[in-house]
Amino acid sequence: MANDSAKSCGLDPDNWKNFRAEAHRMLETSLDQLQQVAERPWQEVPEAVKESYAVEASGASAAEIVDRITDEVLPYHGGNIHPRFWGWVQGTGLASDLIAGMAGAVINANTGGRDHGANYMERAVIDWTRQKMDMPEGTSGVLVAGTSQATVIAFQAARVRVMPQVRKSGQGTTRLTAYAGQGIHNATRKALELLGIGFENLRLVPLIDGQMDLAALRAQIAKDRAAGAQPFLLVGMAGSVDLGTYDDLNGLADVAADEDLWLHVDGAFGAWTRIADDPWRGLSDGIGRADSIALDFHKWMYVGYDCGLVLIADEAAHRSAFAARPSYLEAAERGLAGGDPWFCDYGIDLSRGNRALKVWTALELYGEAALGAAITDNCRLAALMADEVTAHPNMRLAAPVVSNVCVFTARNDLAPEAQSLLNSEIAQILQESGEAVFSTTRADGLVMLRAAITNHRSRAEDIHEAIAAVARLAQAG
Ligand SMILES: *Cc1c(COP(=O)(O)O)cnc(C)c1O
């Protein structure tokens, strides 16, 4: 079919009336999706649909494209928008994203630098978050794709602080060592690999009751120093990926101060207990003493993908790890080239999108109290799930639930291998039936069912029905 926009005047619509009508139709269909989300769990993508994605690039009408997106795209989401999705650690997205997404699409801001509104809004979002995290005034930050990228940025700042020459001449033969508790997220290891520090130089310190053993940590640091290494970085967990546990962040800050280490906190989801009620808020006490924090808005602040943040207490250290302005990027006092400082001097990306708008829209629309209440509620639901698991004679928790993560086996009375098989099978069956999404993890040498509740749409009856479904399958198995 002939393409309106392929005509003489290029890519903008020739017929605005028609384009408006089709854009409104897309909005209505998107709103339907959102309102009926509970009836739309994950489903497998049929082969014919996968094939329909093949790019033809031959032009089509807006009406055709809206129809195709409605039929071929919207139904095949990743499940995380559904009220009974607790797999991995994934956020649900918010209705506010729809509003922010529309405005963001037409502004098309490049927030690498220069003088325009999106950059001022990003600074405001960063500063609000800094305050919630108890970080000092003057802390710098930059919104990024997620905690993985935030971690790379933080670690590079930590390294430049101890090796000011590293940007110029590389790391040479210096052996830097980093410390984290066992169970640290893979993002830490990956960042150390990317920076050329090497994962062998990440010391995994044993845990006691889910927290890094501080005596073992001090002993390992001393041993490494004696062997000629240069300890530079201590990584704390605020919400471990497997069990949702928290290091003693004040204890880590004391060790970091004594040993002159950079303290980084992986708070991808768990940092957000800062705005929850006690006792969960207390889990992240001490986080503000970190030199850097990596966290996500797209997990436990429910904002649509993608959006993470790195916060760095020492702005000068942050800037000196990344700033580099060739002549074509020189700043000016006035005009569009003003607006210093530019975000490109605080991270890897030069061109960057407008991630702040969706965060700002969510904060302004819902307010901190409602977001904090949703986080508190998720912790309560994890505790409820633990209670229901414990009430079933043959189910067993891997560990007590401390925040929003509940890990359990469905049939503790079976042999270990049979339990692993059954737990994996139950996860798959429930995913495919659309009843609930658990993921799996390994604990006590078993594959277990795991729920990480970062879902503002979940209610007590969702937990109840999901555990009942697990019990039903466990009995049949
Ligand atoms: C998800 C997660 C990460 C990685 O964050 P991304 O936003 O996926 O890059 C790191 N640490 C923890 C604890 C996580 O849960």
Coordinates of C-alpha atoms and ligand atoms in Angstrom, one line a residue:
M1 CA 0.0 0.0 0.0
A2 CA 1.2 3.5 -0.8
N3 CA 2.8 5.3 2.1
D4 CA 1.5 8.8 2.9
S5 CA 4.9 9.8 4.2
A6 CA 6.8 8.4 1.2
K7 CA 5.3 11.2 -0.9
S8 CA 7.2 14.4 -1.8
C9 CA 7.6 16.1 1.5
G10 CA 9.5 13.4 3.3
L11 CA 9.0 11.6 6.6
D12 CA 6.6 13.8 8.5
P13 CA 2.9 13.1 8.0
D14 CA 1.3 14.6 4.8
N15 CA -2.1 14.0 6.3
W16 CA -2.1 15.1 9.9
K17 CA -5.8 14.4 10.4
N18 CA -5.3 10.8 9.5
F19 CA -2.1 10.6 11.5
R20 CA -3.8 12.0 14.6
A21 CA -6.7 9.5 14.3
E22 CA -4.3 6.6 14.1
A23 CA -2.1 7.9 17.0
H24 CA -5.3 8.2 19.1
R25 CA -6.2 4.7 18.2
M26 CA -2.7 3.5 19.3
L27 CA -3.3 5.3 22.6
E28 CA -6.7 3.7 23.1
T29 CA -5.2 0.2 22.4
S30 CA -2.4 0.9 24.8
L31 CA -4.8 2.0 27.5
D32 CA -6.8 -1.2 27.0
Q33 CA -3.7 -3.2 27.5
L34 CA -2.9 -1.4 30.7
Q35 CA -6.4 -1.6 32.1
Q36 CA -6.8 -5.3 31.2
V37 CA -3.4 -6.3 32.2
A38 CA -4.5 -9.0 34.7
E39 CA -6.2 -10.9 31.9
R40 CA -3.1 -10.7 29.8
P41 CA -0.3 -12.9 31.2
W42 CA 2.8 -13.9 29.3
Q43 CA 2.3 -16.2 26.3
E44 CA 4.7 -17.8 23.9
V45 CA 5.3 -16.0 20.6
P46 CA 3.8 -18.1 17.8
E47 CA 6.1 -18.9 14.9
A48 CA 4.0 -17.0 12.5
V49 CA 4.2 -13.9 14.7
K50 CA 8.0 -14.1 14.9
E51 CA 8.1 -14.3 11.1
S52 CA 5.8 -11.3 10.8
Y53 CA 8.6 -9.2 12.4
A54 CA 10.8 -9.6 9.3
V55 CA 11.6 -6.2 8.1
E56 CA 10.2 -5.3 4.8
A57 CA 10.9 -1.6 4.9
S58 CA 8.7 -0.9 1.9
G59 CA 6.3 1.6 3.5
A60 CA 2.8 1.1 4.9
S61 CA -0.1 3.3 6.1
A62 CA -0.3 4.4 9.7
A63 CA -3.5 2.4 10.1
E64 CA -1.7 -0.8 9.0
I65 CA 1.1 -0.2 11.4
V66 CA -1.2 0.5 14.3
D67 CA -3.1 -2.8 13.5
R68 CA 0.1 -4.7 13.3
I69 CA 1.4 -3.4 16.6
T70 CA -1.9 -4.2 18.3
D71 CA -2.0 -7.7 17.0
E72 CA 1.6 -8.7 16.7
V73 CA 3.4 -6.7 19.4
L74 CA 1.2 -5.9 22.4
P75 CA 0.1 -9.5 23.2
Y76 CA 3.7 -10.8 23.3
H77 CA 5.2 -8.9 26.3
G78 CA 7.6 -10.3 28.8
G79 CA 5.0 -11.0 31.5
N80 CA 6.4 -8.5 34.0
I81 CA 3.3 -6.2 33.6
H82 CA 1.1 -8.9 35.1
P83 CA 0.0 -8.9 38.8
R84 CA 1.3 -12.5 39.4
F85 CA 4.8 -12.0 37.9
W86 CA 7.6 -12.3 40.5
G87 CA 10.3 -13.8 38.3
W88 CA 13.9 -12.5 38.4
V89 CA 13.7 -8.9 39.6
Q90 CA 11.6 -7.0 37.2
G91 CA 9.5 -3.9 37.5
T92 CA 5.9 -3.6 36.3
G93 CA 5.9 -0.2 34.6
L94 CA 3.4 2.5 35.4
A95 CA 0.5 4.2 33.8
S96 CA 2.5 7.5 34.1
D97 CA 5.0 6.0 31.6
L98 CA 2.4 6.3 28.9
I99 CA 2.1 10.0 29.5
A100 CA 5.8 10.6 29.8
G101 CA 6.5 8.4 26.8
M102 CA 4.3 10.5 24.5
A103 CA 5.9 13.8 25.6
G104 CA 9.4 12.3 25.6
A105 CA 8.9 11.0 22.0
V106 CA 8.1 14.4 20.6
I107 CA 10.7 16.4 22.5
N108 CA 13.4 13.8 21.5
A109 CA 15.9 15.3 23.9
N110 CA 19.6 14.4 23.7
T111 CA 20.7 14.8 27.3
G112 CA 24.5 14.5 26.7
G113 CA 24.7 18.2 27.3
R114 CA 23.8 21.7 26.3
D115 CA 21.1 24.0 27.7
H116 CA 17.6 22.6 27.7
G117 CA 14.9 21.5 30.0
A118 CA 15.5 17.7 30.2
N119 CA 18.9 18.2 31.7
Y120 CA 17.6 20.4 34.5
M121 CA 14.9 17.9 35.2
E122 CA 17.5 15.1 35.3
R123 CA 19.5 17.0 37.9
A124 CA 16.3 17.5 40.0
V125 CA 15.5 13.8 39.8
I126 CA 19.1 12.9 40.8
D127 CA 19.0 15.4 43.7
W128 CA 15.7 14.0 45.0
T129 CA 17.2 10.5 45.0
R130 CA 20.4 11.7 46.6
Q131 CA 18.3 13.0 49.5
K132 CA 16.4 9.8 49.9
M133 CA 19.6 7.9 50.0
D134 CA 21.1 10.2 52.6
M135 CA 24.0 11.1 50.4
P136 CA 25.7 14.5 51.0
E137 CA 24.9 17.7 49.2
G138 CA 27.2 18.0 46.1
T139 CA 26.9 14.3 45.3
S140 CA 26.9 13.9 41.5
G141 CA 25.0 11.4 39.4
V142 CA 23.9 10.3 36.0
L143 CA 20.9 8.3 34.8
V144 CA 22.0 5.2 32.8
A145 CA 20.5 2.1 31.3
G146 CA 20.6 0.2 34.6
T147 CA 22.7 -0.9 37.6
S148 CA 25.1 -2.8 35.4
Q149 CA 26.2 0.3 33.7
A150 CA 26.1 2.4 36.9
T151 CA 28.5 -0.1 38.4
V152 CA 31.0 0.3 35.7
I153 CA 30.9 4.1 36.1
A154 CA 31.3 3.9 39.9
F155 CA 34.2 1.4 39.7
Q156 CA 36.0 3.5 37.2
A157 CA 35.7 6.5 39.5
A158 CA 37.0 4.4 42.3
R159 CA 40.0 3.3 40.2
V160 CA 40.9 6.7 39.0
R161 CA 40.9 7.9 42.6
V162 CA 43.7 5.5 43.5
M163 CA 45.4 5.5 40.0
P164 CA 45.1 9.0 38.6
Q165 CA 47.3 8.0 35.7
V166 CA 45.1 5.1 34.6
R167 CA 43.2 7.1 31.9
K168 CA 46.5 8.0 30.3
S169 CA 48.7 4.9 30.6
G170 CA 46.4 2.1 31.8
Q171 CA 46.7 -0.1 34.8
G172 CA 50.1 -1.6 34.1
T173 CA 51.2 -4.2 36.6
T174 CA 49.3 -2.9 39.6
R175 CA 47.1 -5.5 41.0
L176 CA 43.9 -3.9 42.3
T177 CA 41.6 -6.0 44.5
A178 CA 38.0 -5.6 45.3
Y179 CA 35.8 -7.2 48.0
A180 CA 32.2 -8.3 48.1
G181 CA 30.1 -10.8 49.9
Q182 CA 29.3 -14.2 48.4
G183 CA 26.1 -13.9 46.4
I184 CA 27.0 -10.5 45.0
H185 CA 25.3 -9.8 41.6
N186 CA 27.2 -10.7 38.5
A187 CA 27.2 -7.0 37.5
T188 CA 30.1 -6.5 39.9
R189 CA 32.2 -9.2 38.4
K190 CA 31.3 -8.0 34.9
A191 CA 32.3 -4.4 35.6
L192 CA 35.7 -5.6 37.0
E193 CA 36.3 -7.7 33.9
L194 CA 35.4 -4.8 31.6
L195 CA 37.8 -2.5 33.4
G196 CA 40.6 -4.9 33.0
I197 CA 40.9 -5.6 36.7
G198 CA 39.9 -9.2 36.3
F199 CA 37.4 -11.3 38.3
E200 CA 40.2 -13.2 40.1
N201 CA 40.8 -9.9 41.9
L202 CA 37.3 -9.9 43.2
R203 CA 37.5 -11.5 46.7
L204 CA 34.2 -13.1 47.7
V205 CA 33.9 -12.8 51.4
P206 CA 31.9 -15.4 53.3
L207 CA 28.6 -14.4 54.9
I208 CA 27.2 -14.8 58.4
D209 CA 23.4 -14.8 58.5
G210 CA 23.3 -13.2 55.0
Q211 CA 25.8 -10.5 55.8
M212 CA 29.5 -10.1 54.9
D213 CA 31.7 -11.4 57.7
L214 CA 33.6 -8.3 58.6
A215 CA 36.4 -10.1 60.4
A216 CA 37.0 -12.3 57.4
L217 CA 36.9 -9.2 55.2
R218 CA 39.6 -7.4 57.3
A219 CA 41.7 -10.6 57.2
Q220 CA 41.4 -10.9 53.4
I221 CA 42.4 -7.3 52.9
A222 CA 45.5 -7.7 55.2
K223 CA 46.5 -10.8 53.3
D224 CA 46.2 -9.1 49.9
R225 CA 48.2 -6.1 51.1
A226 CA 50.9 -8.5 52.4
A227 CA 51.0 -10.2 49.0
G228 CA 51.6 -6.8 47.2
A229 CA 48.1 -6.2 45.9
Q230 CA 46.4 -2.8 46.2
P231 CA 42.9 -3.2 47.8
F232 CA 40.7 -0.3 46.4
L233 CA 37.1 -1.2 46.5
L234 CA 34.5 -2.7 48.8
V235 CA 31.1 -3.6 47.4
G236 CA 28.1 -3.8 49.7
M237 CA 24.8 -5.4 49.0
A238 CA 21.5 -3.6 49.6
G239 CA 19.2 -6.3 48.5
S240 CA 21.0 -9.4 47.3
V241 CA 19.6 -10.9 44.1
D242 CA 19.1 -14.4 45.4
L243 CA 17.6 -13.8 48.8
G244 CA 17.0 -10.0 49.2
T245 CA 19.5 -9.7 52.1
Y246 CA 21.4 -6.6 53.1
D247 CA 25.0 -6.2 54.3
D248 CA 25.6 -4.3 57.5
L249 CA 26.2 -1.1 55.6
N250 CA 27.4 0.9 58.6
G251 CA 29.9 -1.9 59.4
L252 CA 31.1 -1.8 55.8
A253 CA 31.5 2.0 55.9
D254 CA 33.7 1.6 59.1
V255 CA 35.9 -0.9 57.4
A256 CA 36.1 1.2 54.2
A257 CA 37.2 4.2 56.3
D258 CA 39.8 2.3 58.3
E259 CA 41.2 0.6 55.2
D260 CA 40.9 3.6 52.9
L261 CA 38.7 1.7 50.4
W262 CA 36.0 3.1 48.1
L263 CA 32.6 1.8 49.4
H264 CA 30.2 1.1 46.6
V265 CA 26.7 -0.2 47.3
D266 CA 24.7 -2.4 44.9
G267 CA 21.2 -1.2 45.7
A268 CA 19.7 -2.1 42.3
F269 CA 16.3 -2.8 43.9
G270 CA 17.0 -2.9 47.6
A271 CA 18.2 0.7 48.0
W272 CA 14.5 1.7 47.8
T273 CA 13.6 0.4 51.2
R274 CA 14.8 4.0 52.1
I275 CA 11.3 5.2 51.3
A276 CA 9.5 2.1 52.9
D277 CA 8.2 1.7 56.4
D278 CA 10.2 0.1 59.2
P279 CA 11.4 -2.5 59.7
W280 CA 12.3 -2.6 56.0
R281 CA 13.6 0.9 55.9
G282 CA 16.2 0.0 58.5
L283 CA 17.7 -2.6 56.2
S284 CA 19.4 0.1 54.1
D285 CA 20.6 2.2 57.1
G286 CA 24.1 3.5 56.5
I287 CA 23.7 3.5 52.7
G288 CA 24.3 7.3 52.7
R289 CA 27.9 6.7 53.9
A290 CA 28.8 5.0 50.6
D291 CA 31.2 6.6 48.1
S292 CA 28.9 5.4 45.4
I293 CA 25.5 3.8 45.0
A294 CA 24.1 2.0 41.9
L295 CA 20.3 1.6 41.8
D296 CA 17.4 1.2 39.4
F297 CA 14.2 3.0 38.9
H298 CA 13.0 0.2 36.6
K299 CA 12.8 -2.4 39.3
W300 CA 11.4 -1.4 42.7
M301 CA 10.3 2.1 41.7
Y302 CA 8.2 0.4 39.0
V303 CA 9.1 2.9 36.3
G304 CA 9.3 1.6 32.7
Y305 CA 12.5 0.2 31.3
D306 CA 15.1 1.4 31.2
C307 CA 16.5 3.6 33.9
G308 CA 19.2 3.2 36.5
L309 CA 21.3 5.7 38.4
V310 CA 24.8 6.0 39.7
L311 CA 25.4 8.4 42.6
I312 CA 28.9 9.5 43.6
A313 CA 29.6 11.4 46.7
D314 CA 32.8 13.0 45.4
E315 CA 31.7 15.0 42.3
A316 CA 35.3 15.9 41.4
A317 CA 36.3 12.2 41.5
H318 CA 33.3 11.3 39.3
R319 CA 34.0 14.1 36.8
S320 CA 37.8 13.4 36.6
A321 CA 37.1 9.8 35.7
F322 CA 35.0 10.7 32.6
A323 CA 35.3 14.3 31.5
A324 CA 36.9 14.8 28.1
R325 CA 35.8 17.5 25.8
P326 CA 37.2 17.7 22.3
S327 CA 36.9 21.0 20.5
Y328 CA 33.6 20.1 18.8
L329 CA 32.0 19.8 22.3
E330 CA 33.3 23.0 23.8
A331 CA 30.9 24.6 26.2
A332 CA 29.9 28.2 26.1
E333 CA 28.7 30.8 28.6
R334 CA 25.4 31.4 26.8
G335 CA 23.2 29.9 24.1
L336 CA 22.6 26.2 23.5
A337 CA 26.2 25.3 24.2
G338 CA 25.7 26.6 27.8
G339 CA 24.1 24.6 30.6
D340 CA 27.4 23.3 32.2
P341 CA 28.0 20.8 33.7
W342 CA 27.1 18.3 30.9
F343 CA 26.1 14.7 31.6
C344 CA 28.5 13.4 29.0
D345 CA 31.3 14.3 31.5
Y346 CA 29.9 11.9 34.1
G347 CA 29.5 8.6 32.2
I348 CA 30.2 6.6 29.1
D349 CA 27.5 7.9 26.7
L350 CA 27.7 11.1 24.7
S351 CA 24.2 10.9 23.2
R352 CA 21.6 10.0 25.8
G353 CA 17.9 9.9 26.0
N354 CA 15.5 11.6 28.4
R355 CA 15.2 9.0 31.2
A356 CA 14.4 11.6 33.8
L357 CA 10.9 12.5 32.4
K358 CA 9.3 9.2 33.2
V359 CA 10.8 9.2 36.7
W360 CA 9.8 12.7 37.4
T361 CA 6.2 12.0 36.0
A362 CA 5.9 9.1 38.4
L363 CA 7.2 11.0 41.4
E364 CA 5.0 14.0 40.7
L365 CA 1.9 12.0 39.8
Y366 CA 1.9 9.4 42.6
G367 CA 4.0 11.0 45.3
E368 CA 6.7 9.5 47.5
A369 CA 4.1 8.2 50.0
A370 CA 2.3 6.0 47.5
L371 CA 5.5 4.6 46.0
G372 CA 6.9 3.9 49.5
A373 CA 3.6 2.2 50.4
A374 CA 3.8 0.0 47.4
I375 CA 7.4 -1.1 48.4
T376 CA 6.2 -1.7 52.0
D377 CA 3.3 -3.7 50.6
N378 CA 5.6 -5.8 48.5
C379 CA 7.6 -6.7 51.6
R380 CA 4.4 -7.6 53.4
L381 CA 3.4 -9.9 50.5
A382 CA 6.8 -11.7 50.6
A383 CA 6.3 -12.2 54.3
L384 CA 2.8 -13.5 53.6
M385 CA 4.1 -15.9 51.0
A386 CA 6.7 -17.2 53.5
D387 CA 3.8 -17.8 56.0
E388 CA 1.8 -19.7 53.4
V389 CA 4.9 -21.8 52.5
T390 CA 5.6 -22.5 56.1
A391 CA 2.0 -23.6 56.7
H392 CA 2.3 -26.3 54.0
P393 CA 3.9 -29.3 55.8
N394 CA 6.0 -30.3 52.8
M395 CA 7.2 -26.9 51.6
R396 CA 10.3 -25.3 53.0
L397 CA 11.9 -21.8 52.8
A398 CA 15.5 -21.6 51.8
A399 CA 16.0 -18.8 54.3
P400 CA 13.9 -16.4 56.3
V401 CA 12.4 -13.6 54.2
V402 CA 14.0 -10.2 55.1
S403 CA 12.7 -8.0 52.3
N404 CA 10.7 -8.8 49.1
V405 CA 12.3 -12.1 48.0
C406 CA 10.9 -15.5 49.0
V407 CA 12.8 -18.7 48.0
F408 CA 11.4 -22.1 48.7
T409 CA 11.1 -25.8 47.7
A410 CA 7.6 -27.2 47.0
R411 CA 8.4 -30.7 48.3
N412 CA 11.0 -30.9 51.0
D413 CA 10.1 -34.6 51.6
L414 CA 11.5 -35.7 48.3
A415 CA 15.1 -36.6 47.5
P416 CA 17.2 -33.5 46.5
E417 CA 17.3 -34.3 42.7
A418 CA 13.6 -35.0 42.6
Q419 CA 12.9 -31.7 44.4
S420 CA 15.0 -29.8 41.9
L421 CA 13.2 -31.4 39.0
L422 CA 9.8 -30.8 40.5
N423 CA 10.5 -27.1 41.3
S424 CA 11.8 -26.4 37.8
E425 CA 8.8 -28.2 36.3
I426 CA 6.3 -26.2 38.6
A427 CA 7.9 -22.9 37.5
Q428 CA 7.5 -23.8 33.8
I429 CA 3.9 -25.1 34.1
L430 CA 2.8 -22.0 36.0
Q431 CA 4.5 -19.7 33.5
E432 CA 2.9 -21.5 30.5
S433 CA -0.6 -21.6 32.1
G434 CA -0.4 -17.9 32.9
E435 CA -1.2 -18.6 36.6
A436 CA 1.9 -17.1 38.1
V437 CA 5.6 -16.4 37.3
F438 CA 8.2 -17.7 39.6
S439 CA 11.8 -18.0 38.5
T440 CA 14.2 -20.5 40.0
T441 CA 17.5 -20.2 41.8
R442 CA 19.9 -22.6 43.6
A443 CA 20.0 -22.7 47.4
D444 CA 21.1 -25.5 49.7
G445 CA 22.2 -27.4 46.6
L446 CA 18.7 -27.5 45.2
V447 CA 16.8 -25.7 42.4
M448 CA 14.2 -23.8 44.3
L449 CA 11.3 -21.5 43.4
R450 CA 12.0 -17.9 43.8
A451 CA 9.6 -14.9 44.0
A452 CA 11.1 -11.4 44.0
I453 CA 8.1 -9.1 44.5
T454 CA 8.7 -5.8 42.8
N455 CA 5.2 -5.6 41.5
H456 CA 2.7 -2.9 42.6
R457 CA -0.1 -4.8 41.0
S458 CA 0.1 -7.9 43.3
R459 CA -2.4 -8.4 46.1
A460 CA -2.7 -10.9 48.9
E461 CA -5.1 -13.1 46.9
D462 CA -2.5 -13.3 44.1
I463 CA 0.0 -14.8 46.6
H464 CA -2.6 -17.1 48.1
E465 CA -3.7 -18.5 44.7
A466 CA -0.2 -18.8 43.4
I467 CA 0.9 -20.9 46.5
A468 CA -2.3 -22.9 46.2
A469 CA -1.3 -23.6 42.5
V470 CA 2.2 -24.7 43.6
A471 CA 0.7 -27.0 46.2
R472 CA -1.6 -28.5 43.7
L473 CA 1.2 -29.3 41.3
A474 CA 3.5 -30.4 44.1
Q475 CA 0.9 -32.9 45.1
A476 CA 0.4 -34.2 41.6
G477 CA 4.2 -34.4 41.1
Ligands
LIG1 C1 19.2 -6.4 38.5 C2 20.4 -6.3 39.4 C3 21.6 -5.8 38.9 C4 21.8 -5.4 37.5 O1 21.0 -4.3 37.2 P1 20.4 -4.0 35.7 O2 19.5 -2.8 35.9 O3 19.7 -5.2 35.3 O4 21.6 -3.7 34.9 C5 22.6 -5.6 39.8 N1 22.5 -6.0 41.1 C6 21.3 -6.5 41.6 C7 21.2 -6.8 43.1 C8 20.2 -6.6 40.8 O5 19.1 -7.1 41.3

